[in-house]
């Protein structure tokens, strides 16, 4: 008998984490989950955890600024870049590497189902993935320096030195989960309406 690991979502869907299907993906579940998942294992300054949903909103903004002529569908892909974490959580990169390829495979299966659910290709083009990863690293640098206690030298070492003008024009926001969830849902709706 094949292994199965499903979770009941607040929408009522039963999502099989090992064999996810697009029909079991709901944006409300993603937004809710990501709004409650803390980046940096919660080791950030402030009265609220810096959530993966807030990070995703920032990454989409950075991606759009760095790639102003990119089609809206790739902005949606940037917003959804960490969406699998709504059910598998967020781990810092060294831990993901230590867990091994199984984590990456699980993440890839969930990402493919999420992408298909919202009209994106299951696997993003390499060029787009690289552009989103660049925006992700810029966000990580900002987070590291502004709320996670890194010096700029440390952040440069781990994430690369981003465009200083871009970083000065953006801000890290720490908000209560319900506000972040609502912002994530609103942005998702806006992007979908433009595709």
Short mmCIF file of N, CA, C and O in Angstrom, two decimals, residues 1-112:
data_model
loop_
_atom_site.label_atom_id
_atom_site.label_comp_id
_atom_site.label_asym_id
_atom_site.label_seq_id
_atom_site.Cartn_x
_atom_site.Cartn_y
_atom_site.Cartn_z
N UNK A 1 0.85 -1.19 0.00
CA UNK A 1 0.00 0.00 0.00
C UNK A 1 0.89 1.24 0.00
O UNK A 1 1.84 1.34 0.76
N UNK A 2 0.58 2.21 -0.84
CA UNK A 2 1.38 3.42 -0.96
C UNK A 2 1.23 4.27 0.30
O UNK A 2 0.17 4.33 0.92
N UNK A 3 2.33 4.91 0.67
CA UNK A 3 2.31 5.79 1.83
C UNK A 3 1.40 6.99 1.55
O UNK A 3 1.27 7.45 0.42
N UNK A 4 0.74 7.47 2.60
CA UNK A 4 -0.14 8.62 2.46
C UNK A 4 -0.03 9.45 3.72
O UNK A 4 0.02 8.93 4.83
N UNK A 5 0.04 10.75 3.55
CA UNK A 5 0.10 11.65 4.70
C UNK A 5 -0.77 12.85 4.38
O UNK A 5 -0.32 13.80 3.77
N UNK A 6 -2.04 12.78 4.77
CA UNK A 6 -2.92 13.89 4.44
C UNK A 6 -3.20 14.74 5.67
O UNK A 6 -3.10 14.28 6.80
N UNK A 7 -3.56 15.98 5.39
CA UNK A 7 -3.93 16.92 6.43
C UNK A 7 -5.26 17.55 6.05
O UNK A 7 -5.46 17.93 4.89
N UNK A 8 -6.13 17.67 7.02
CA UNK A 8 -7.39 18.36 6.80
C UNK A 8 -7.12 19.85 6.91
O UNK A 8 -6.57 20.34 7.88
N UNK A 9 -7.52 20.58 5.88
CA UNK A 9 -7.31 22.02 5.84
C UNK A 9 -8.55 22.72 6.39
O UNK A 9 -9.63 22.13 6.45
N UNK A 10 -8.41 23.99 6.75
CA UNK A 10 -9.56 24.74 7.27
C UNK A 10 -10.67 24.88 6.24
O UNK A 10 -11.84 25.01 6.59
N UNK A 11 -10.31 24.81 4.96
CA UNK A 11 -11.33 24.86 3.90
C UNK A 11 -12.16 23.59 3.84
O UNK A 11 -13.18 23.55 3.16
N UNK A 12 -11.71 22.55 4.55
CA UNK A 12 -12.38 21.25 4.49
C UNK A 12 -11.69 20.28 3.55
O UNK A 12 -12.00 19.09 3.54
N UNK A 13 -10.76 20.77 2.74
CA UNK A 13 -10.01 19.91 1.83
C UNK A 13 -9.11 18.98 2.62
O UNK A 13 -8.64 19.31 3.71
N UNK A 14 -8.86 17.81 2.05
CA UNK A 14 -7.87 16.89 2.60
C UNK A 14 -6.70 16.88 1.63
O UNK A 14 -6.81 16.34 0.53
N UNK A 15 -5.61 17.46 2.04
CA UNK A 15 -4.45 17.57 1.19
C UNK A 15 -3.48 16.44 1.50
O UNK A 15 -2.96 16.34 2.62
N UNK A 16 -3.24 15.58 0.53
CA UNK A 16 -2.25 14.52 0.66
C UNK A 16 -0.89 15.14 0.38
O UNK A 16 -0.58 15.52 -0.75
N UNK A 17 -0.08 15.27 1.41
CA UNK A 17 1.21 15.94 1.28
C UNK A 17 2.19 15.17 0.39
O UNK A 17 3.09 15.76 -0.20
N UNK A 18 2.02 13.86 0.30
CA UNK A 18 2.92 13.05 -0.51
C UNK A 18 2.48 12.96 -1.96
O UNK A 18 3.29 12.68 -2.84
N UNK A 19 1.21 13.19 -2.21
CA UNK A 19 0.68 13.13 -3.58
C UNK A 19 -0.39 14.22 -3.75
O UNK A 19 -1.57 13.92 -3.92
N UNK A 20 0.04 15.49 -3.69
CA UNK A 20 -0.93 16.59 -3.75
C UNK A 20 -1.53 16.76 -5.14
O UNK A 20 -0.86 16.50 -6.14
N UNK A 21 -2.78 17.16 -5.17
CA UNK A 21 -3.43 17.45 -6.45
C UNK A 21 -3.90 18.91 -6.45
O UNK A 21 -4.24 19.45 -5.39
N UNK A 22 -3.92 19.55 -7.60
CA UNK A 22 -4.36 20.95 -7.67
C UNK A 22 -5.76 21.18 -7.10
O UNK A 22 -6.04 22.23 -6.53
N UNK A 23 -6.65 20.17 -7.23
CA UNK A 23 -8.02 20.38 -6.76
C UNK A 23 -8.12 20.45 -5.23
O UNK A 23 -9.14 20.88 -4.70
N UNK A 24 -7.05 20.08 -4.54
CA UNK A 24 -7.07 20.16 -3.07
C UNK A 24 -6.36 21.40 -2.54
O UNK A 24 -6.16 21.54 -1.34
N UNK A 25 -6.02 22.30 -3.43
CA UNK A 25 -5.32 23.53 -3.06
C UNK A 25 -6.31 24.69 -3.05
O UNK A 25 -7.03 24.91 -4.01
N UNK A 26 -6.34 25.43 -1.95
CA UNK A 26 -7.18 26.63 -1.83
C UNK A 26 -6.32 27.79 -1.36
O UNK A 26 -5.53 27.64 -0.42
N UNK A 27 -6.45 28.94 -1.97
CA UNK A 27 -5.62 30.09 -1.62
C UNK A 27 -5.87 30.53 -0.18
O UNK A 27 -4.95 30.98 0.51
N UNK A 28 -7.09 30.37 0.31
CA UNK A 28 -7.37 30.74 1.70
C UNK A 28 -6.55 29.91 2.67
O UNK A 28 -6.08 30.42 3.69
N UNK A 29 -6.38 28.62 2.37
CA UNK A 29 -5.55 27.75 3.22
C UNK A 29 -4.09 28.19 3.16
O UNK A 29 -3.40 28.23 4.19
N UNK A 30 -3.62 28.51 1.96
CA UNK A 30 -2.23 28.95 1.81
C UNK A 30 -2.00 30.24 2.58
O UNK A 30 -1.06 30.35 3.37
N UNK A 31 -2.85 31.23 2.37
CA UNK A 31 -2.69 32.53 3.03
C UNK A 31 -2.73 32.39 4.55
O UNK A 31 -1.92 33.00 5.27
N UNK A 32 -3.67 31.60 5.03
CA UNK A 32 -3.80 31.41 6.47
C UNK A 32 -2.55 30.74 7.03
O UNK A 32 -1.96 31.21 8.02
N UNK A 33 -2.15 29.65 6.40
CA UNK A 33 -0.97 28.92 6.89
C UNK A 33 0.28 29.76 6.87
O UNK A 33 1.03 29.82 7.86
N UNK A 34 0.54 30.44 5.74
CA UNK A 34 1.76 31.24 5.62
C UNK A 34 1.79 32.42 6.59
O UNK A 34 2.85 32.84 7.03
N UNK A 35 0.62 32.95 6.92
CA UNK A 35 0.55 34.07 7.86
C UNK A 35 0.95 33.65 9.27
O UNK A 35 1.33 34.49 10.09
N UNK A 36 0.88 32.35 9.54
CA UNK A 36 1.24 31.84 10.87
C UNK A 36 2.57 31.11 10.91
O UNK A 36 2.98 30.62 11.96
N UNK A 37 3.26 31.01 9.77
CA UNK A 37 4.58 30.37 9.74
C UNK A 37 5.64 31.46 9.86
O UNK A 37 5.69 32.38 9.05
N UNK A 38 6.48 31.34 10.89
CA UNK A 38 7.52 32.35 11.14
C UNK A 38 8.79 32.03 10.37
O UNK A 38 9.25 30.89 10.35
N UNK A 39 9.33 33.07 9.73
CA UNK A 39 10.67 32.93 9.13
C UNK A 39 11.71 33.04 10.23
O UNK A 39 11.43 33.52 11.32
N UNK A 40 12.91 32.58 9.93
CA UNK A 40 14.04 32.65 10.86
C UNK A 40 13.73 31.90 12.16
O UNK A 40 14.24 32.24 13.22
N UNK A 41 12.88 30.89 12.07
CA UNK A 41 12.47 30.13 13.25
C UNK A 41 11.96 31.03 14.37
O UNK A 41 12.09 30.74 15.55
N UNK A 42 11.39 32.17 13.98
CA UNK A 42 10.84 33.10 14.96
C UNK A 42 11.87 33.97 15.64
O UNK A 42 11.52 34.77 16.52
N UNK A 43 13.14 33.83 15.27
CA UNK A 43 14.21 34.59 15.92
C UNK A 43 14.40 35.95 15.26
O UNK A 43 15.42 36.24 14.63
N UNK A 44 13.38 36.79 15.39
CA UNK A 44 13.40 38.13 14.81
C UNK A 44 12.93 39.15 15.85
O UNK A 44 12.20 38.81 16.78
N UNK A 45 13.34 40.38 15.65
CA UNK A 45 12.92 41.47 16.52
C UNK A 45 11.46 41.81 16.25
O UNK A 45 10.95 41.57 15.16
N UNK A 46 10.81 42.41 17.24
CA UNK A 46 9.45 42.89 17.03
C UNK A 46 8.42 42.16 17.86
O UNK A 46 8.70 41.13 18.48
N UNK A 47 7.22 42.70 17.84
CA UNK A 47 6.13 42.14 18.62
C UNK A 47 5.39 41.02 17.90
O UNK A 47 4.58 40.33 18.51
N UNK A 48 5.64 40.89 16.59
CA UNK A 48 5.03 39.81 15.81
C UNK A 48 6.13 39.06 15.08
O UNK A 48 7.14 39.65 14.70
N UNK A 49 5.89 37.79 14.85
CA UNK A 49 6.83 37.02 14.04
C UNK A 49 6.79 37.56 12.61
O UNK A 49 5.74 38.03 12.15
N UNK A 50 7.91 37.48 11.94
CA UNK A 50 7.95 37.85 10.52
C UNK A 50 7.51 36.62 9.75
O UNK A 50 8.21 35.61 9.70
N UNK A 51 6.34 36.68 9.16
CA UNK A 51 5.74 35.49 8.56
C UNK A 51 6.20 35.26 7.13
O UNK A 51 6.66 36.16 6.44
N UNK A 52 6.04 34.03 6.69
CA UNK A 52 6.34 33.67 5.31
C UNK A 52 5.40 34.42 4.36
O UNK A 52 5.80 34.79 3.26
N UNK A 53 4.18 34.68 4.78
CA UNK A 53 3.26 35.46 3.94
C UNK A 53 3.79 36.87 3.72
O UNK A 53 3.78 37.38 2.59
N UNK A 54 4.26 37.52 4.78
CA UNK A 54 4.82 38.87 4.65
C UNK A 54 6.07 38.84 3.77
O UNK A 54 6.25 39.70 2.90
N UNK A 55 6.91 37.86 3.97
CA UNK A 55 8.10 37.67 3.13
C UNK A 55 7.71 37.51 1.67
O UNK A 55 8.32 38.11 0.78
N UNK A 56 6.69 36.73 1.41
CA UNK A 56 6.25 36.48 0.03
C UNK A 56 5.75 37.75 -0.64
O UNK A 56 5.99 37.95 -1.84
N UNK A 57 5.05 38.57 0.11
CA UNK A 57 4.60 39.86 -0.43
C UNK A 57 5.80 40.73 -0.80
O UNK A 57 5.80 41.38 -1.85
N UNK A 58 6.82 40.72 0.04
CA UNK A 58 8.02 41.52 -0.25
C UNK A 58 8.76 40.97 -1.46
O UNK A 58 9.20 41.73 -2.32
N UNK A 59 8.89 39.65 -1.54
CA UNK A 59 9.59 39.04 -2.69
C UNK A 59 8.87 39.39 -3.99
O UNK A 59 9.50 39.73 -4.99
N UNK A 60 7.55 39.34 -3.99
CA UNK A 60 6.80 39.69 -5.20
C UNK A 60 7.05 41.14 -5.59
O UNK A 60 7.23 41.46 -6.76
N UNK A 61 7.10 42.02 -4.61
CA UNK A 61 7.36 43.44 -4.86
C UNK A 61 8.77 43.63 -5.43
O UNK A 61 8.97 44.35 -6.42
N UNK A 62 9.75 42.99 -4.83
CA UNK A 62 11.13 43.10 -5.30
C UNK A 62 11.24 42.55 -6.73
O UNK A 62 11.85 43.17 -7.61
N UNK A 63 10.64 41.38 -6.96
CA UNK A 63 10.66 40.78 -8.30
C UNK A 63 10.08 41.74 -9.34
O UNK A 63 10.66 41.93 -10.41
N UNK A 64 8.96 42.37 -9.01
CA UNK A 64 8.32 43.30 -9.95
C UNK A 64 9.20 44.52 -10.22
O UNK A 64 9.27 44.99 -11.35
N UNK A 65 9.87 45.01 -9.20
CA UNK A 65 10.75 46.17 -9.38
C UNK A 65 11.97 45.82 -10.21
O UNK A 65 12.45 46.64 -11.00
N UNK A 66 12.48 44.61 -10.01
CA UNK A 66 13.68 44.20 -10.75
C UNK A 66 13.35 43.72 -12.16
O UNK A 66 14.23 43.68 -13.02
N UNK A 67 12.11 43.34 -12.40
CA UNK A 67 11.68 42.80 -13.69
C UNK A 67 10.38 43.48 -14.12
O UNK A 67 9.34 42.82 -14.24
N UNK A 68 10.40 44.79 -14.36
CA UNK A 68 9.16 45.53 -14.61
C UNK A 68 8.39 45.08 -15.85
O UNK A 68 7.18 45.29 -15.92
N UNK A 69 9.04 44.45 -16.80
CA UNK A 69 8.32 44.01 -18.01
C UNK A 69 7.89 42.55 -17.93
O UNK A 69 7.32 42.02 -18.89
N UNK A 70 8.12 41.90 -16.79
CA UNK A 70 7.73 40.50 -16.64
C UNK A 70 6.21 40.37 -16.67
O UNK A 70 5.50 41.19 -16.08
N UNK A 71 5.70 39.35 -17.34
CA UNK A 71 4.25 39.11 -17.32
C UNK A 71 3.73 38.90 -15.89
O UNK A 71 4.45 38.42 -15.02
N UNK A 72 2.50 39.27 -15.68
CA UNK A 72 1.88 39.18 -14.35
C UNK A 72 1.94 37.76 -13.81
O UNK A 72 2.08 37.56 -12.60
N UNK A 73 1.87 36.77 -14.68
CA UNK A 73 1.88 35.38 -14.18
C UNK A 73 3.16 35.07 -13.42
O UNK A 73 3.15 34.28 -12.47
N UNK A 74 4.28 35.73 -13.80
CA UNK A 74 5.52 35.46 -13.07
C UNK A 74 5.55 36.23 -11.75
O UNK A 74 6.19 35.81 -10.79
N UNK A 75 4.81 37.32 -11.68
CA UNK A 75 4.65 38.00 -10.39
C UNK A 75 3.85 37.10 -9.45
O UNK A 75 4.15 37.02 -8.25
N UNK A 76 2.83 36.45 -9.98
CA UNK A 76 2.06 35.49 -9.19
C UNK A 76 2.97 34.36 -8.72
O UNK A 76 2.91 33.94 -7.56
N UNK A 77 3.83 33.87 -9.60
CA UNK A 77 4.78 32.81 -9.21
C UNK A 77 5.69 33.29 -8.09
O UNK A 77 6.00 32.53 -7.16
N UNK A 78 6.10 34.56 -8.14
CA UNK A 78 6.94 35.12 -7.07
C UNK A 78 6.16 35.15 -5.75
O UNK A 78 6.71 34.80 -4.69
N UNK A 79 4.90 35.57 -5.79
CA UNK A 79 4.08 35.57 -4.58
C UNK A 79 3.95 34.17 -4.00
O UNK A 79 3.97 33.98 -2.79
N UNK A 80 3.84 33.18 -4.86
CA UNK A 80 3.63 31.79 -4.42
C UNK A 80 4.93 31.02 -4.21
O UNK A 80 4.90 29.81 -3.96
N UNK A 81 6.08 31.69 -4.29
CA UNK A 81 7.36 30.96 -4.30
C UNK A 81 7.59 30.09 -3.06
O UNK A 81 8.26 29.07 -3.14
N UNK A 82 7.05 30.47 -1.92
CA UNK A 82 7.19 29.66 -0.70
C UNK A 82 5.87 29.04 -0.27
O UNK A 82 5.73 28.60 0.87
N UNK A 83 4.89 29.00 -1.15
CA UNK A 83 3.56 28.52 -0.79
C UNK A 83 3.54 27.12 -0.17
O UNK A 83 2.76 26.89 0.76
N UNK A 84 4.40 26.17 -0.60
CA UNK A 84 4.37 24.85 0.05
C UNK A 84 4.58 24.90 1.57
O UNK A 84 4.14 24.00 2.29
N UNK A 85 5.20 25.96 2.03
CA UNK A 85 5.48 26.07 3.46
C UNK A 85 4.21 26.23 4.29
O UNK A 85 4.26 26.14 5.52
N UNK A 86 3.07 26.45 3.65
CA UNK A 86 1.82 26.54 4.41
C UNK A 86 1.49 25.22 5.08
O UNK A 86 0.76 25.20 6.06
N UNK A 87 2.03 24.13 4.57
CA UNK A 87 1.79 22.83 5.20
C UNK A 87 3.07 22.13 5.66
O UNK A 87 2.99 21.25 6.51
N UNK A 88 4.22 22.50 5.13
CA UNK A 88 5.46 21.83 5.56
C UNK A 88 6.34 22.73 6.42
O UNK A 88 7.38 22.30 6.90
N UNK A 89 5.90 23.97 6.64
CA UNK A 89 6.66 24.87 7.49
C UNK A 89 7.89 25.43 6.79
O UNK A 89 8.20 25.07 5.65
N UNK A 90 8.58 26.30 7.49
CA UNK A 90 9.79 26.93 6.97
C UNK A 90 10.96 26.43 7.79
O UNK A 90 10.89 26.35 9.00
N UNK A 91 12.01 26.07 7.09
CA UNK A 91 13.26 25.70 7.76
C UNK A 91 14.37 26.55 7.20
O UNK A 91 14.37 26.85 6.00
N UNK A 92 15.31 26.92 8.04
CA UNK A 92 16.46 27.66 7.54
C UNK A 92 17.24 26.76 6.60
O UNK A 92 17.23 25.53 6.74
N UNK A 93 17.88 27.36 5.61
CA UNK A 93 18.55 26.61 4.54
C UNK A 93 19.51 25.53 5.03
O UNK A 93 19.53 24.43 4.47
N UNK A 94 20.34 25.78 6.06
CA UNK A 94 21.23 24.70 6.51
C UNK A 94 20.49 23.45 6.98
O UNK A 94 20.96 22.33 6.78
N UNK A 95 19.33 23.65 7.59
CA UNK A 95 18.55 22.49 8.04
C UNK A 95 17.95 21.76 6.84
O UNK A 95 17.95 20.53 6.79
N UNK A 96 17.45 22.50 5.86
CA UNK A 96 16.93 21.86 4.64
C UNK A 96 17.99 21.00 4.00
O UNK A 96 17.72 19.87 3.57
N UNK A 97 19.22 21.50 3.94
CA UNK A 97 20.32 20.74 3.35
C UNK A 97 20.60 19.49 4.18
O UNK A 97 20.87 18.41 3.62
N UNK A 98 20.54 19.60 5.50
CA UNK A 98 20.81 18.46 6.36
C UNK A 98 19.72 17.40 6.26
O UNK A 98 19.99 16.20 6.35
N UNK A 99 18.48 17.83 6.05
CA UNK A 99 17.37 16.88 5.91
C UNK A 99 17.55 16.04 4.65
O UNK A 99 17.22 14.87 4.62
N UNK A 100 18.09 16.66 3.62
CA UNK A 100 18.40 15.93 2.40
C UNK A 100 17.39 16.13 1.29
O UNK A 100 16.48 16.95 1.39
N UNK A 101 17.57 15.36 0.22
CA UNK A 101 16.75 15.57 -0.98
C UNK A 101 15.26 15.28 -0.80
O UNK A 101 14.44 15.75 -1.58
N UNK A 102 14.91 14.54 0.22
CA UNK A 102 13.49 14.25 0.45
C UNK A 102 12.67 15.50 0.69
O UNK A 102 11.54 15.61 0.21
N UNK A 103 13.24 16.45 1.41
CA UNK A 103 12.54 17.70 1.66
C UNK A 103 12.30 18.45 0.35
O UNK A 103 11.21 18.94 0.09
N UNK A 104 13.33 18.52 -0.48
CA UNK A 104 13.22 19.21 -1.76
C UNK A 104 12.19 18.57 -2.66
O UNK A 104 11.42 19.26 -3.34
N UNK A 105 12.14 17.24 -2.67
CA UNK A 105 11.17 16.53 -3.50
C UNK A 105 9.74 16.80 -3.03
O UNK A 105 8.84 17.02 -3.85
N UNK A 106 9.55 16.82 -1.72
CA UNK A 106 8.22 17.12 -1.16
C UNK A 106 7.82 18.55 -1.53
O UNK A 106 6.69 18.79 -1.98
N UNK A 107 8.74 19.48 -1.37
CA UNK A 107 8.49 20.87 -1.71
C UNK A 107 8.14 21.00 -3.20
O UNK A 107 7.20 21.71 -3.57
N UNK A 108 8.88 20.31 -4.06
CA UNK A 108 8.65 20.38 -5.51
C UNK A 108 7.26 19.85 -5.88
O UNK A 108 6.58 20.41 -6.73
N UNK A 109 6.84 18.73 -5.26
CA UNK A 109 5.51 18.17 -5.56
C UNK A 109 4.40 19.14 -5.15
O UNK A 109 3.43 19.34 -5.88
N UNK A 110 4.54 19.72 -3.97
CA UNK A 110 3.54 20.68 -3.52
C UNK A 110 3.53 21.92 -4.41
O UNK A 110 2.46 22.41 -4.79
N UNK A 111 4.72 22.41 -4.76
CA UNK A 111 4.80 23.61 -5.62
C UNK A 111 4.15 23.33 -6.97
O UNK A 111 3.42 24.19 -7.50
N UNK A 112 4.37 22.17 -7.54
CA UNK A 112 3.77 21.83 -8.84
C UNK A 112 2.25 21.85 -8.76
O UNK A 112 1.57 22.41 -9.64
#
